Coordinates of C-alpha atoms in Angstrom, one line a residue:
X307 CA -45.6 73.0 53.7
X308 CA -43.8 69.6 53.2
X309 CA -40.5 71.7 53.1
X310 CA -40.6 71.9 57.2
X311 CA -41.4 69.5 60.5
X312 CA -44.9 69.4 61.1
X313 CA -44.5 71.9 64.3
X314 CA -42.9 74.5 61.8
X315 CA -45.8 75.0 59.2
X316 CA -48.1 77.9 59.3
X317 CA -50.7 78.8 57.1
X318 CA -49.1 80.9 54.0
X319 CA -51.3 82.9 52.6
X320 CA -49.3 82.8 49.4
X321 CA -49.1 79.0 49.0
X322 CA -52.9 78.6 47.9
X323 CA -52.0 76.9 44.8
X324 CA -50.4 73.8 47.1
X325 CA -53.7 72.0 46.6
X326 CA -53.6 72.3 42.5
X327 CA -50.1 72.6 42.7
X328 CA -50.0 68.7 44.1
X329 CA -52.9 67.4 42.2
X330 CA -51.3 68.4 38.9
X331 CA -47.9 66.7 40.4
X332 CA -49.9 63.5 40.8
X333 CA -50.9 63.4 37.4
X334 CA -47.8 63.8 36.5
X335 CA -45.5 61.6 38.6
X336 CA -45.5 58.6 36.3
X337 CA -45.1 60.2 33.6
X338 CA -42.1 61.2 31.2
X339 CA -43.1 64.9 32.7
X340 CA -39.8 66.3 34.7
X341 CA -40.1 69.8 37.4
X342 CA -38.8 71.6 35.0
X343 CA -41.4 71.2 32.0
X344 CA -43.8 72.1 35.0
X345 CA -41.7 75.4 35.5
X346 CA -41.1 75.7 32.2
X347 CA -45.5 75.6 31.7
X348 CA -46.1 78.2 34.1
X349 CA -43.8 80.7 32.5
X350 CA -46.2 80.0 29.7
X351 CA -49.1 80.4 32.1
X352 CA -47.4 83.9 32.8
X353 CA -46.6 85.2 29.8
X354 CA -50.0 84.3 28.7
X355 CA -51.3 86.7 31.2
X356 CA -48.8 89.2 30.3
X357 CA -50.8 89.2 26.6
X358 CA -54.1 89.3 28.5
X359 CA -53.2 92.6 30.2
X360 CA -52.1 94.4 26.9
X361 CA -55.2 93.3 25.4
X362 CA -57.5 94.5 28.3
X363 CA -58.8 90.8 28.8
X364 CA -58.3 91.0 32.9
X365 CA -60.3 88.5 33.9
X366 CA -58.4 86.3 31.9
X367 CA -55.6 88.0 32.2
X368 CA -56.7 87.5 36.4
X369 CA -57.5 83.3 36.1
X370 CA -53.8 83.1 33.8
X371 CA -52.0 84.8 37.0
X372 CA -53.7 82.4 39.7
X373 CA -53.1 79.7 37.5
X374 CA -49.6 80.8 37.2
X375 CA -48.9 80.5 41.1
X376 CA -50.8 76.7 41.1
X377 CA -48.6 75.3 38.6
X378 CA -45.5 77.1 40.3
X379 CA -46.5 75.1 43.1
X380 CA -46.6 72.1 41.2
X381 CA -42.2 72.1 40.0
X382 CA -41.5 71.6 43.8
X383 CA -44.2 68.7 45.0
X384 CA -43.2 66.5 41.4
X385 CA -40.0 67.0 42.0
X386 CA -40.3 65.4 45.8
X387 CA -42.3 62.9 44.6
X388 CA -39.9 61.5 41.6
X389 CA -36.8 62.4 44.3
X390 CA -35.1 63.8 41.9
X391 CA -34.3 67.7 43.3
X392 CA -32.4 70.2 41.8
X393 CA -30.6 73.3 41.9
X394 CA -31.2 73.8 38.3
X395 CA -35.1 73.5 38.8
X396 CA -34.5 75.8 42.2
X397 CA -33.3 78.7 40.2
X398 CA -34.9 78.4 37.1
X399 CA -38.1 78.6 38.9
X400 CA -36.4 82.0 40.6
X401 CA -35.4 83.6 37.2
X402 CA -38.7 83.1 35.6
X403 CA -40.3 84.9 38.6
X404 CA -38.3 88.1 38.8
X405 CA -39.0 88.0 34.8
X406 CA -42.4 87.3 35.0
X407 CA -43.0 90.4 37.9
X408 CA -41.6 92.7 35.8
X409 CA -43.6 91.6 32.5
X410 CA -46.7 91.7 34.6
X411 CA -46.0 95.5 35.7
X412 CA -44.8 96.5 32.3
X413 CA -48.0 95.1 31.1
X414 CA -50.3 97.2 33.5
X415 CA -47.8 100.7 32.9
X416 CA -48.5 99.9 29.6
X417 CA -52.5 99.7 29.7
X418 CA -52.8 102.3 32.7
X419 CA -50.3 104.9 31.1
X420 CA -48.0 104.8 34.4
X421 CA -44.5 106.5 34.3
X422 CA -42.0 103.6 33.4
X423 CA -40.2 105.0 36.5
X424 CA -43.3 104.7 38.9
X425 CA -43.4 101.0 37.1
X426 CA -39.4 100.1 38.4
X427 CA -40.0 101.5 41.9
X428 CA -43.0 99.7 42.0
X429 CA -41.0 96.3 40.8
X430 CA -38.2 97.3 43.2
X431 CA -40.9 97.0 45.8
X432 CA -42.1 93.7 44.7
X433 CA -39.0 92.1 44.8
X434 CA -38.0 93.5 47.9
X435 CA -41.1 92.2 49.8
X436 CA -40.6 88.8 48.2
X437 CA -36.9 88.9 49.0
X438 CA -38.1 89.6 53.0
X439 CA -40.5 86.3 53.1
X440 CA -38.0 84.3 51.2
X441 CA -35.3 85.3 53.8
X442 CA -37.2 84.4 57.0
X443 CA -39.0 81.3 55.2
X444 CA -34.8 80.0 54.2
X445 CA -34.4 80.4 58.0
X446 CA -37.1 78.5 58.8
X447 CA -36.7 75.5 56.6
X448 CA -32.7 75.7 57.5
X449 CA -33.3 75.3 61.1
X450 CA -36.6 73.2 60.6
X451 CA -35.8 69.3 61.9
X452 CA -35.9 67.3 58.3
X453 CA -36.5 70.3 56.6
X454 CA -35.5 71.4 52.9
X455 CA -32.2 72.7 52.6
X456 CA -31.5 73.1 48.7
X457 CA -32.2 76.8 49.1
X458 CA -29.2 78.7 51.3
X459 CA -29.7 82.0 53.7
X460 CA -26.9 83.0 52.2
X461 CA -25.8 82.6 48.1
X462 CA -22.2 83.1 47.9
X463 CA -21.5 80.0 45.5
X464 CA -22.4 78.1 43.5
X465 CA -23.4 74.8 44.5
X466 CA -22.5 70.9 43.9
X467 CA -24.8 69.6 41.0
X468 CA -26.7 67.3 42.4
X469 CA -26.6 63.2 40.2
X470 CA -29.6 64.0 37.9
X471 CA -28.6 67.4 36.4
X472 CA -25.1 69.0 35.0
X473 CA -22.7 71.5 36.9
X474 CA -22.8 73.7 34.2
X475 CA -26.4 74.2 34.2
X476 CA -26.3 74.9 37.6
X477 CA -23.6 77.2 37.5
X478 CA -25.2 79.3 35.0
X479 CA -28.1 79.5 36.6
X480 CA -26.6 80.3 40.0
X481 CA -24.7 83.0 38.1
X482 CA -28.2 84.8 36.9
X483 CA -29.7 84.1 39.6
X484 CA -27.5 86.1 41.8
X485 CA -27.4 89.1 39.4
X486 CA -30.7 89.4 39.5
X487 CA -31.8 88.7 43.1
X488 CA -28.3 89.6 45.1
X489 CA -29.2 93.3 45.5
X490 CA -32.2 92.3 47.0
X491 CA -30.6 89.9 49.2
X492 CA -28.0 92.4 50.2
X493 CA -30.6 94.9 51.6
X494 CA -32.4 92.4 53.5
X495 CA -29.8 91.1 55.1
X496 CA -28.4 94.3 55.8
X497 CA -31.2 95.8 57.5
X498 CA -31.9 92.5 59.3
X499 CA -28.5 90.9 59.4
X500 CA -29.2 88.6 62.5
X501 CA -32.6 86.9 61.8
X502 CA -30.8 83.9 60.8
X503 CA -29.4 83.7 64.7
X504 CA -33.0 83.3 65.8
X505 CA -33.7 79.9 66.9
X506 CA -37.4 80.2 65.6
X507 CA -39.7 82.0 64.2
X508 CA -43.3 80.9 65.9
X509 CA -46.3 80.1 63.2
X510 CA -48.4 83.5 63.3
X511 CA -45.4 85.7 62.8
X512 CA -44.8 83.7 59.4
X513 CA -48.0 83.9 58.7
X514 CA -48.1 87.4 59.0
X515 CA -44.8 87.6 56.7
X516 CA -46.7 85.2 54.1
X517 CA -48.6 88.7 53.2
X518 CA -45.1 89.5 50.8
X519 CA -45.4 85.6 49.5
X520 CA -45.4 85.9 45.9
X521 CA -48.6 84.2 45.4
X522 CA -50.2 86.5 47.5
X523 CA -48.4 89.2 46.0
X524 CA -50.1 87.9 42.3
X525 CA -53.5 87.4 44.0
X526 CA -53.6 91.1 44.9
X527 CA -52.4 92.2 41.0
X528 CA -55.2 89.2 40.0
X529 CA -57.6 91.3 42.2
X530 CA -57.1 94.6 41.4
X531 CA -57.1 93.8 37.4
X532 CA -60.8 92.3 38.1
X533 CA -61.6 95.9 40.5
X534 CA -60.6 97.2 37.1
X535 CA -57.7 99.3 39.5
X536 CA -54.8 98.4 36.9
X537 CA -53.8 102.8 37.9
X538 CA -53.9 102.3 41.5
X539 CA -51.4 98.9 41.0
X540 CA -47.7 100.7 41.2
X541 CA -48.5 103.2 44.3
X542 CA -49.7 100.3 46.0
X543 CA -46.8 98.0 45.8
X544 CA -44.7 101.1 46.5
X545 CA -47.0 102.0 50.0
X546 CA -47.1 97.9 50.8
X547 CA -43.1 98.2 51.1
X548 CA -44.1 99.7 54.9
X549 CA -45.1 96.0 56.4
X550 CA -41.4 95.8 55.6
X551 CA -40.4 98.1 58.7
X552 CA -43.1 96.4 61.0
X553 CA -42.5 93.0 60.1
X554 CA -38.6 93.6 60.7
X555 CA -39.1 95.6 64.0
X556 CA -41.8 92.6 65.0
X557 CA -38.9 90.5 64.2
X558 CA -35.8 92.1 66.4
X559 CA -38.2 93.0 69.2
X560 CA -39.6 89.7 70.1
X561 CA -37.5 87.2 68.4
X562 CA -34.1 87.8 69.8
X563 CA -31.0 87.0 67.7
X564 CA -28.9 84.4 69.9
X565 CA -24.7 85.0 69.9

């Protein structure tokens, strides 16, 4: 929560790595250790627990997934603490998620003989409710006093490399990352086009929207691979996509868009 003012944070439901997730930055902070070999080690963490699934080890497969969202947590809080940010870490950290999700599902349709096309409407889902969070939580941290403001409402361009990293880098990232998230985008902000005209969003209604974070989202598949439930994983992705229309009607009902 050190990305808004103190009056701003909320308890994410997703964000329960933050306590690993700065521990292991404060191991790390004096060393040679950058953000991105931290992003860079929880793809490993991930693709670790990809392997897990396809060898039926879920528990493992379970603790590589949790541990996955605490060292994603960790990119972020070493980068604060070495001030050295970066649009390169910022969507490098995005690509390997959207990869990782759909690796994870192709993993259980594998193991749990799901359609492949039940297994892309179910990532479709995923990445829709993430998309939803992410789009309120921008907001927030836009409008936050002293809050972070390397990630944009809106991603029409790519931005200025900031002194520690190249233009190109960025620029090539920024160019995956919006073919690979800017369908998403597009149908949230087309279905709620004026949440970023809210002056707030209060702390319980984040909350609430924290229940589409993506470490919440991973807890769930953790979960459900322990229940032994890997079949019941894609139709309920696809049936938690209805929070979507409550959250948003929550949303234009109470929190009023200002002109």
């Amino acid at each position: 929560m050190s990305k808004l003012a103190s009056q701003d944070r909320f308890i994410d439901l997703s964000d329960y790595g933050r306590s690993f997730g700065k521990m292991l930055a404060n191991q790390l902070k004096n060393t040679r250790y950058t953000p991105i070999h931290v992003t860079l080690l929880f793809g490993v963490s991930g693709l670790t627990a990809v392997y897990c699934i396809l060898e039926n080890h879920y528990y493992l497969a379970a603790f590589f997934i949790v541990l996955k969202s605490g060292i994603d947590a960790a990119d972020g809080e070493l980068a604060r603490l070495k001030n050295t940010p970066s649009y390169t870490g910022r969507y490098l950290d995005s690509v390997f998620d959207i990869f990782l999700n759909f690796f994870f599902l192709s993993a259980v349709c594998y193991v749990s003989e799901s359609s492949f096309l039940t297994t892309l409407g179910a990532f479709f889902c995923i990445q829709l409710q993430g998309t939803l969070y992410n789009y309120y939580y921008v907001i927030l941290r836009n409008k936050s006093v002293g809050g972070d403001t390397t990630s944009k409402v809106f991603e029409y361009k790519s931005p200025k490399a900031l002194g520690n990293e190249s233009q190109k880098s960025v620029d090539i990232l920024f160019k995956i990352y919006t073919i690979v998230y800017g369908g998403f985008d597009k149908i949230i902000h087309a279905i709620d086009s004026d949440a970023y005209k809210v002056k707030t969003f209060p702390n319980w209604f984040m909350t609430l929207v924290s229940l589409y974070g993506l470490g919440f989202q991973l807890l769930l598949l953790a979960l459900m691979l322990i229940a032994k439930k890997e079949n019941l994983v894609m139709p309920f992705f696809i049936s938690y996509s209805a929070l979507i229309v409550l959250l948003i009607v929550i949303r234009k009902t109470l929190f009023k868009a200002k002109n």
